[in-house]
Amino acid sequence: MARLLVVEDEARLRAYLKRALEADGHTVDSAGTGPDALLRLRDGEFDLVVLDLMLPGCDGFEVMRHAIDHRPGQRVLVLSAVMDVSTRVRCLRLGAVDFLGKPFATAELLERVRTRLRSIAPGLPQRWLHVGEVTLDLERQTLRLDGQEVPLSHREFMLLGHLMRRAGAVCSRHELLAGVWGHTDDLGSNVVDATVRRIRGKVPRPVIETVRNAGYTFRAG
């Protein structure tokens, strides 16, 4: 059972999300404003925050910054009707692990929540990002696999971390360029392919899959 925080200003949707997530086996707190969310984040620990961006008091970006500054590694799933690329990229840069647009299918939301909750094994300190058999040391920027430490360059570490946080989802080269290199020039997409090749040379099992004409995905198990 996970403890979740739902931050949504529309009362009916907030109540619906709470019921749906509780029916899926979670303990759910909720907040309807930015300041209320900040208070709940200050006073409690949550396995996942489901966060709207358009909030009274202070917006979801400010709530996300506070959540991750207060508890490094805090997982945030953004649920928003604002779907432009710049907003999605900004959320990923701030540290969101997922982004789902409104309107949404409840079954998809529940599955995304389950996936994000599986992405870090219970009990691991926030120093570690653990997905399947692969663990990243977020302080040393190294990879641990089968008890062995594997050195990574900064870009390899950033790219692998991005894919692991989005485990199971397909990440386009455009998204990876924005999230890891800070730009979206598709002419530079070959740097993504080259970095993936270097990571594959260091990991003796196929954890990064190529999705033809789409991008890359990290296999969670």
PDB file of C-alpha atoms in Angstrom:
ATOM      1  CA  MET A   1       0.000   0.000   0.000  1.00  0.00           C
ATOM      2  CA  ALA A   2       1.361   3.407  -1.005  1.00  0.00           C
ATOM      3  CA  ARG A   3       0.601   6.831   0.403  1.00  0.00           C
ATOM      4  CA  LEU A   4      -0.361   9.339  -2.272  1.00  0.00           C
ATOM      5  CA  LEU A   5      -1.115  13.051  -2.347  1.00  0.00           C
ATOM      6  CA  VAL A   6      -3.625  14.285  -4.942  1.00  0.00           C
ATOM      7  CA  VAL A   7      -3.377  18.027  -5.656  1.00  0.00           C
ATOM      8  CA  GLU A   8      -6.330  19.190  -7.757  1.00  0.00           C
ATOM      9  CA  ASP A   9      -8.370  22.387  -7.425  1.00  0.00           C
ATOM     10  CA  GLU A  10     -11.585  21.074  -9.017  1.00  0.00           C
ATOM     11  CA  ALA A  11     -13.472  19.509  -6.105  1.00  0.00           C
ATOM     12  CA  ARG A  12     -15.418  16.860  -8.025  1.00  0.00           C
ATOM     13  CA  LEU A  13     -12.357  15.621  -9.889  1.00  0.00           C
ATOM     14  CA  ARG A  14     -10.309  15.655  -6.689  1.00  0.00           C
ATOM     15  CA  ALA A  15     -12.924  13.492  -4.953  1.00  0.00           C
ATOM     16  CA  TYR A  16     -13.100  11.149  -7.947  1.00  0.00           C
ATOM     17  CA  LEU A  17      -9.330  10.704  -8.062  1.00  0.00           C
ATOM     18  CA  LYS A  18      -9.253  10.003  -4.333  1.00  0.00           C
ATOM     19  CA  ARG A  19     -11.954   7.313  -4.643  1.00  0.00           C
ATOM     20  CA  ALA A  20     -10.324   5.678  -7.677  1.00  0.00           C
ATOM     21  CA  LEU A  21      -6.865   5.539  -6.119  1.00  0.00           C
ATOM     22  CA  GLU A  22      -8.199   4.294  -2.780  1.00  0.00           C
ATOM     23  CA  ALA A  23     -10.141   1.582  -4.607  1.00  0.00           C
ATOM     24  CA  ASP A  24      -6.807   0.553  -6.173  1.00  0.00           C
ATOM     25  CA  GLY A  25      -5.379  -0.037  -2.692  1.00  0.00           C
ATOM     26  CA  HIS A  26      -3.661   3.251  -1.832  1.00  0.00           C
ATOM     27  CA  THR A  27      -3.933   5.658   1.077  1.00  0.00           C
ATOM     28  CA  VAL A  28      -4.763   9.065  -0.386  1.00  0.00           C
ATOM     29  CA  ASP A  29      -4.529  12.590   1.036  1.00  0.00           C
ATOM     30  CA  SER A  30      -5.715  15.520  -1.047  1.00  0.00           C
ATOM     31  CA  ALA A  31      -5.245  19.254  -1.399  1.00  0.00           C
ATOM     32  CA  GLY A  32      -7.196  21.810  -3.405  1.00  0.00           C
ATOM     33  CA  THR A  33      -4.773  24.746  -3.416  1.00  0.00           C
ATOM     34  CA  GLY A  34      -1.053  25.291  -3.785  1.00  0.00           C
ATOM     35  CA  PRO A  35      -0.539  26.477  -0.186  1.00  0.00           C
ATOM     36  CA  ASP A  36      -2.551  23.522   1.172  1.00  0.00           C
ATOM     37  CA  ALA A  37      -0.360  21.149  -0.856  1.00  0.00           C
ATOM     38  CA  LEU A  38       2.805  22.782   0.538  1.00  0.00           C
ATOM     39  CA  LEU A  39       1.540  22.278   4.101  1.00  0.00           C
ATOM     40  CA  ARG A  40       0.788  18.606   3.486  1.00  0.00           C
ATOM     41  CA  LEU A  41       4.177  18.058   1.868  1.00  0.00           C
ATOM     42  CA  ARG A  42       5.888  19.735   4.819  1.00  0.00           C
ATOM     43  CA  ASP A  43       4.070  17.594   7.393  1.00  0.00           C
ATOM     44  CA  GLY A  44       4.069  14.201   5.646  1.00  0.00           C
ATOM     45  CA  GLU A  45       5.922  11.868   3.300  1.00  0.00           C
ATOM     46  CA  PHE A  46       4.288  10.554   0.133  1.00  0.00           C
ATOM     47  CA  ASP A  47       5.303   7.788  -2.231  1.00  0.00           C
ATOM     48  CA  LEU A  48       3.818   9.729  -5.165  1.00  0.00           C
ATOM     49  CA  VAL A  49       2.251  13.150  -5.715  1.00  0.00           C
ATOM     50  CA  VAL A  50      -0.435  13.431  -8.420  1.00  0.00           C
ATOM     51  CA  LEU A  51      -0.258  17.113  -9.288  1.00  0.00           C
ATOM     52  CA  ASP A  52      -2.358  19.535 -11.312  1.00  0.00           C
ATOM     53  CA  LEU A  53      -0.506  22.600 -12.597  1.00  0.00           C
ATOM     54  CA  MET A  54      -3.240  25.254 -12.492  1.00  0.00           C
ATOM     55  CA  LEU A  55      -3.795  25.842  -8.779  1.00  0.00           C
ATOM     56  CA  PRO A  56      -4.977  28.798  -6.681  1.00  0.00           C
ATOM     57  CA  GLY A  57      -2.470  30.322  -4.306  1.00  0.00           C
ATOM     58  CA  CYS A  58       0.636  29.082  -6.093  1.00  0.00           C
ATOM     59  CA  ASP A  59       0.924  26.969  -9.218  1.00  0.00           C
ATOM     60  CA  GLY A  60       1.940  23.351  -9.627  1.00  0.00           C
ATOM     61  CA  PHE A  61       5.467  24.272 -10.710  1.00  0.00           C
ATOM     62  CA  GLU A  62       6.094  25.922  -7.341  1.00  0.00           C
ATOM     63  CA  VAL A  63       4.570  22.943  -5.519  1.00  0.00           C
ATOM     64  CA  MET A  64       6.808  20.570  -7.485  1.00  0.00           C
ATOM     65  CA  ARG A  65       9.940  22.614  -6.779  1.00  0.00           C
ATOM     66  CA  HIS A  66       9.133  22.622  -3.069  1.00  0.00           C
ATOM     67  CA  ALA A  67       8.319  18.902  -3.015  1.00  0.00           C
ATOM     68  CA  ILE A  68      11.599  17.886  -4.667  1.00  0.00           C
ATOM     69  CA  ASP A  69      13.728  20.404  -2.741  1.00  0.00           C
ATOM     70  CA  HIS A  70      12.180  19.253   0.536  1.00  0.00           C
ATOM     71  CA  ARG A  71      12.533  15.558  -0.277  1.00  0.00           C
ATOM     72  CA  PRO A  72      15.041  14.814  -3.073  1.00  0.00           C
ATOM     73  CA  GLY A  73      13.776  11.945  -5.170  1.00  0.00           C
ATOM     74  CA  GLN A  74      10.118  12.739  -4.500  1.00  0.00           C
ATOM     75  CA  ARG A  75       8.091  11.240  -7.326  1.00  0.00           C
ATOM     76  CA  VAL A  76       5.575  13.569  -9.003  1.00  0.00           C
ATOM     77  CA  LEU A  77       3.070  12.592 -11.689  1.00  0.00           C
ATOM     78  CA  VAL A  78       1.697  15.702 -13.393  1.00  0.00           C
ATOM     79  CA  LEU A  79      -1.973  15.543 -14.410  1.00  0.00           C
ATOM     80  CA  SER A  80      -2.805  18.618 -16.474  1.00  0.00           C
ATOM     81  CA  ALA A  81      -4.889  20.001 -19.315  1.00  0.00           C
ATOM     82  CA  VAL A  82      -1.883  22.144 -20.336  1.00  0.00           C
ATOM     83  CA  MET A  83      -0.319  19.871 -22.954  1.00  0.00           C
ATOM     84  CA  ASP A  84       2.121  21.996 -24.966  1.00  0.00           C
ATOM     85  CA  VAL A  85       5.642  20.650 -25.406  1.00  0.00           C
ATOM     86  CA  SER A  86       7.311  23.457 -23.446  1.00  0.00           C
ATOM     87  CA  THR A  87       5.157  22.720 -20.395  1.00  0.00           C
ATOM     88  CA  ARG A  88       5.866  18.980 -20.526  1.00  0.00           C
ATOM     89  CA  VAL A  89       9.601  19.620 -20.921  1.00  0.00           C
ATOM     90  CA  ARG A  90       9.577  22.105 -18.031  1.00  0.00           C
ATOM     91  CA  CYS A  91       7.895  19.528 -15.786  1.00  0.00           C
ATOM     92  CA  LEU A  92      10.453  16.862 -16.705  1.00  0.00           C
ATOM     93  CA  ARG A  93      13.312  19.275 -16.076  1.00  0.00           C
ATOM     94  CA  LEU A  94      11.910  20.066 -12.640  1.00  0.00           C
ATOM     95  CA  GLY A  95      11.933  16.348 -11.862  1.00  0.00           C
ATOM     96  CA  ALA A  96       8.468  14.985 -12.693  1.00  0.00           C
ATOM     97  CA  VAL A  97       8.529  11.241 -13.376  1.00  0.00           C
ATOM     98  CA  ASP A  98       5.479  11.294 -15.639  1.00  0.00           C
ATOM     99  CA  PHE A  99       2.981  13.592 -17.364  1.00  0.00           C
ATOM    100  CA  LEU A 100      -0.615  12.646 -18.218  1.00  0.00           C
ATOM    101  CA  GLY A 101      -2.948  15.002 -20.045  1.00  0.00           C
ATOM    102  CA  LYS A 102      -6.570  15.776 -19.288  1.00  0.00           C
ATOM    103  CA  PRO A 103      -9.004  14.351 -20.161  1.00  0.00           C
ATOM    104  CA  PHE A 104      -7.593  10.969 -19.211  1.00  0.00           C
ATOM    105  CA  ALA A 105      -8.709   7.357 -18.967  1.00  0.00           C
ATOM    106  CA  THR A 106      -8.886   6.176 -15.362  1.00  0.00           C
ATOM    107  CA  ALA A 107      -7.370   2.802 -16.265  1.00  0.00           C
ATOM    108  CA  GLU A 108      -4.329   4.539 -17.777  1.00  0.00           C
ATOM    109  CA  LEU A 109      -3.870   6.784 -14.745  1.00  0.00           C
ATOM    110  CA  LEU A 110      -4.016   3.826 -12.363  1.00  0.00           C
ATOM    111  CA  GLU A 111      -1.490   1.871 -14.427  1.00  0.00           C
ATOM    112  CA  ARG A 112       0.878   4.843 -14.622  1.00  0.00           C
ATOM    113  CA  VAL A 113       0.643   5.239 -10.841  1.00  0.00           C
ATOM    114  CA  ARG A 114       1.439   1.533 -10.358  1.00  0.00           C
ATOM    115  CA  THR A 115       4.408   1.795 -12.733  1.00  0.00           C
ATOM    116  CA  ARG A 116       5.866   4.857 -10.994  1.00  0.00           C
ATOM    117  CA  LEU A 117       5.437   3.250  -7.583  1.00  0.00           C
ATOM    118  CA  ARG A 118       7.324   0.180  -8.812  1.00  0.00           C
ATOM    119  CA  SER A 119      10.176   2.303 -10.184  1.00  0.00           C
ATOM    120  CA  ILE A 120      11.951   2.580  -6.832  1.00  0.00           C
ATOM    121  CA  ALA A 121      12.002  -0.410  -4.524  1.00  0.00           C
ATOM    122  CA  PRO A 122      10.568   0.173  -1.013  1.00  0.00           C
ATOM    123  CA  GLY A 123      13.150   0.919   1.635  1.00  0.00           C
ATOM    124  CA  LEU A 124      15.897   2.241  -0.638  1.00  0.00           C
ATOM    125  CA  PRO A 125      17.182   5.659   0.422  1.00  0.00           C
ATOM    126  CA  GLN A 126      16.649   8.539  -1.948  1.00  0.00           C
ATOM    127  CA  ARG A 127      20.291   8.370  -2.932  1.00  0.00           C
ATOM    128  CA  TRP A 128      19.377   5.455  -5.210  1.00  0.00           C
ATOM    129  CA  LEU A 129      17.225   5.172  -8.327  1.00  0.00           C
ATOM    130  CA  HIS A 130      16.304   1.507  -8.696  1.00  0.00           C
ATOM    131  CA  VAL A 131      14.404  -0.024 -11.618  1.00  0.00           C
ATOM    132  CA  GLY A 132      14.435  -3.780 -12.145  1.00  0.00           C
ATOM    133  CA  GLU A 133      18.001  -5.032 -11.763  1.00  0.00           C
ATOM    134  CA  VAL A 134      19.600  -1.653 -12.482  1.00  0.00           C
ATOM    135  CA  THR A 135      20.470   0.876  -9.760  1.00  0.00           C
ATOM    136  CA  LEU A 136      21.830   4.402 -10.196  1.00  0.00           C
ATOM    137  CA  ASP A 137      23.799   6.059  -7.429  1.00  0.00           C
ATOM    138  CA  LEU A 138      22.472   9.612  -7.664  1.00  0.00           C
ATOM    139  CA  GLU A 139      25.307  11.038  -5.567  1.00  0.00           C
ATOM    140  CA  ARG A 140      28.265   9.320  -7.264  1.00  0.00           C
ATOM    141  CA  GLN A 141      26.599   9.289 -10.716  1.00  0.00           C
ATOM    142  CA  THR A 142      27.471   5.636 -11.220  1.00  0.00           C
ATOM    143  CA  LEU A 143      25.590   2.514 -12.238  1.00  0.00           C
ATOM    144  CA  ARG A 144      25.395  -0.585 -10.051  1.00  0.00           C
ATOM    145  CA  LEU A 145      24.587  -3.926 -11.640  1.00  0.00           C
ATOM    146  CA  ASP A 146      25.078  -7.405 -10.153  1.00  0.00           C
ATOM    147  CA  GLY A 147      26.977  -5.844  -7.262  1.00  0.00           C
ATOM    148  CA  GLN A 148      29.484  -4.130  -9.558  1.00  0.00           C
ATOM    149  CA  GLU A 149      29.943  -0.368  -9.955  1.00  0.00           C
ATOM    150  CA  VAL A 150      30.059   0.877 -13.548  1.00  0.00           C
ATOM    151  CA  PRO A 151      31.348   4.442 -14.222  1.00  0.00           C
ATOM    152  CA  LEU A 152      29.241   6.671 -16.451  1.00  0.00           C
ATOM    153  CA  SER A 153      29.894   9.992 -18.126  1.00  0.00           C
ATOM    154  CA  HIS A 154      27.621  12.847 -17.063  1.00  0.00           C
ATOM    155  CA  ARG A 155      25.488  12.579 -20.238  1.00  0.00           C
ATOM    156  CA  GLU A 156      25.256   8.788 -19.946  1.00  0.00           C
ATOM    157  CA  PHE A 157      24.134   9.172 -16.349  1.00  0.00           C
ATOM    158  CA  MET A 158      21.548  11.848 -17.220  1.00  0.00           C
ATOM    159  CA  LEU A 159      20.163   9.884 -20.173  1.00  0.00           C
ATOM    160  CA  LEU A 160      19.937   6.596 -18.291  1.00  0.00           C
ATOM    161  CA  GLY A 161      18.315   8.351 -15.327  1.00  0.00           C
ATOM    162  CA  HIS A 162      15.728   9.987 -17.603  1.00  0.00           C
ATOM    163  CA  LEU A 163      14.820   6.642 -19.190  1.00  0.00           C
ATOM    164  CA  MET A 164      14.677   4.876 -15.809  1.00  0.00           C
ATOM    165  CA  ARG A 165      12.350   7.505 -14.332  1.00  0.00           C
ATOM    166  CA  ARG A 166      10.099   6.970 -17.359  1.00  0.00           C
ATOM    167  CA  ALA A 167      10.470   3.179 -17.310  1.00  0.00           C
ATOM    168  CA  GLY A 168       7.972   1.490 -19.619  1.00  0.00           C
ATOM    169  CA  ALA A 169       7.215   4.701 -21.534  1.00  0.00           C
ATOM    170  CA  VAL A 170       8.625   5.514 -24.965  1.00  0.00           C
ATOM    171  CA  CYS A 171      10.903   8.560 -24.853  1.00  0.00           C
ATOM    172  CA  SER A 172      11.408  10.294 -28.183  1.00  0.00           C
ATOM    173  CA  ARG A 173      14.803  11.659 -29.222  1.00  0.00           C
ATOM    174  CA  HIS A 174      13.212  15.124 -29.081  1.00  0.00           C
ATOM    175  CA  GLU A 175      12.265  14.588 -25.415  1.00  0.00           C
ATOM    176  CA  LEU A 176      15.698  13.212 -24.536  1.00  0.00           C
ATOM    177  CA  LEU A 177      17.491  16.099 -26.227  1.00  0.00           C
ATOM    178  CA  ALA A 178      15.392  18.559 -24.222  1.00  0.00           C
ATOM    179  CA  GLY A 179      15.675  16.718 -20.917  1.00  0.00           C
ATOM    180  CA  VAL A 180      19.381  15.762 -21.056  1.00  0.00           C
ATOM    181  CA  TRP A 181      21.043  18.301 -23.368  1.00  0.00           C
ATOM    182  CA  GLY A 182      18.649  21.193 -22.824  1.00  0.00           C
ATOM    183  CA  HIS A 183      17.743  21.756 -26.466  1.00  0.00           C
ATOM    184  CA  THR A 184      15.332  20.325 -29.025  1.00  0.00           C
ATOM    185  CA  ASP A 185      17.307  20.585 -32.261  1.00  0.00           C
ATOM    186  CA  ASP A 186      16.468  17.331 -34.056  1.00  0.00           C
ATOM    187  CA  LEU A 187      19.643  17.712 -36.128  1.00  0.00           C
ATOM    188  CA  GLY A 188      21.489  16.785 -32.954  1.00  0.00           C
ATOM    189  CA  SER A 189      19.465  13.635 -32.343  1.00  0.00           C
ATOM    190  CA  ASN A 190      22.460  11.491 -33.351  1.00  0.00           C
ATOM    191  CA  VAL A 191      24.040  12.390 -29.989  1.00  0.00           C
ATOM    192  CA  VAL A 192      21.179  10.523 -28.328  1.00  0.00           C
ATOM    193  CA  ASP A 193      21.842   7.414 -30.415  1.00  0.00           C
ATOM    194  CA  ALA A 194      25.574   7.607 -29.724  1.00  0.00           C
ATOM    195  CA  THR A 195      25.030   7.956 -25.977  1.00  0.00           C
ATOM    196  CA  VAL A 196      22.618   5.011 -25.939  1.00  0.00           C
ATOM    197  CA  ARG A 197      25.233   2.918 -27.755  1.00  0.00           C
ATOM    198  CA  ARG A 198      27.836   3.776 -25.116  1.00  0.00           C
ATOM    199  CA  ILE A 199      25.454   2.842 -22.300  1.00  0.00           C
ATOM    200  CA  ARG A 200      24.641  -0.449 -24.003  1.00  0.00           C
ATOM    201  CA  GLY A 201      28.361  -1.163 -24.210  1.00  0.00           C
ATOM    202  CA  LYS A 202      28.579  -0.842 -20.426  1.00  0.00           C
ATOM    203  CA  VAL A 203      25.418  -2.789 -19.518  1.00  0.00           C
ATOM    204  CA  PRO A 204      25.666  -6.479 -20.465  1.00  0.00           C
ATOM    205  CA  ARG A 205      21.916  -6.958 -20.816  1.00  0.00           C
ATOM    206  CA  PRO A 206      19.282  -5.269 -23.005  1.00  0.00           C
ATOM    207  CA  VAL A 207      17.644  -2.760 -20.670  1.00  0.00           C
ATOM    208  CA  ILE A 208      17.245   0.020 -23.272  1.00  0.00           C
ATOM    209  CA  GLU A 209      15.056  -0.956 -26.224  1.00  0.00           C
ATOM    210  CA  THR A 210      14.809   0.911 -29.514  1.00  0.00           C
ATOM    211  CA  VAL A 211      11.210   1.625 -30.547  1.00  0.00           C
ATOM    212  CA  ARG A 212      11.288   2.007 -34.306  1.00  0.00           C
ATOM    213  CA  ASN A 213      10.399   5.496 -35.544  1.00  0.00           C
ATOM    214  CA  ALA A 214       9.594   6.557 -31.976  1.00  0.00           C
ATOM    215  CA  GLY A 215      12.623   6.569 -29.655  1.00  0.00           C
ATOM    216  CA  TYR A 216      13.783   4.489 -26.701  1.00  0.00           C
ATOM    217  CA  THR A 217      12.251   2.786 -23.688  1.00  0.00           C
ATOM    218  CA  PHE A 218      13.728   1.339 -20.497  1.00  0.00           C
ATOM    219  CA  ARG A 219      12.656  -2.204 -19.694  1.00  0.00           C
ATOM    220  CA  ALA A 220      11.520  -2.290 -16.074  1.00  0.00           C
ATOM    221  CA  GLY A 221      12.048  -6.027 -15.732  1.00  0.00           C
TER     222      GLY A 221
END
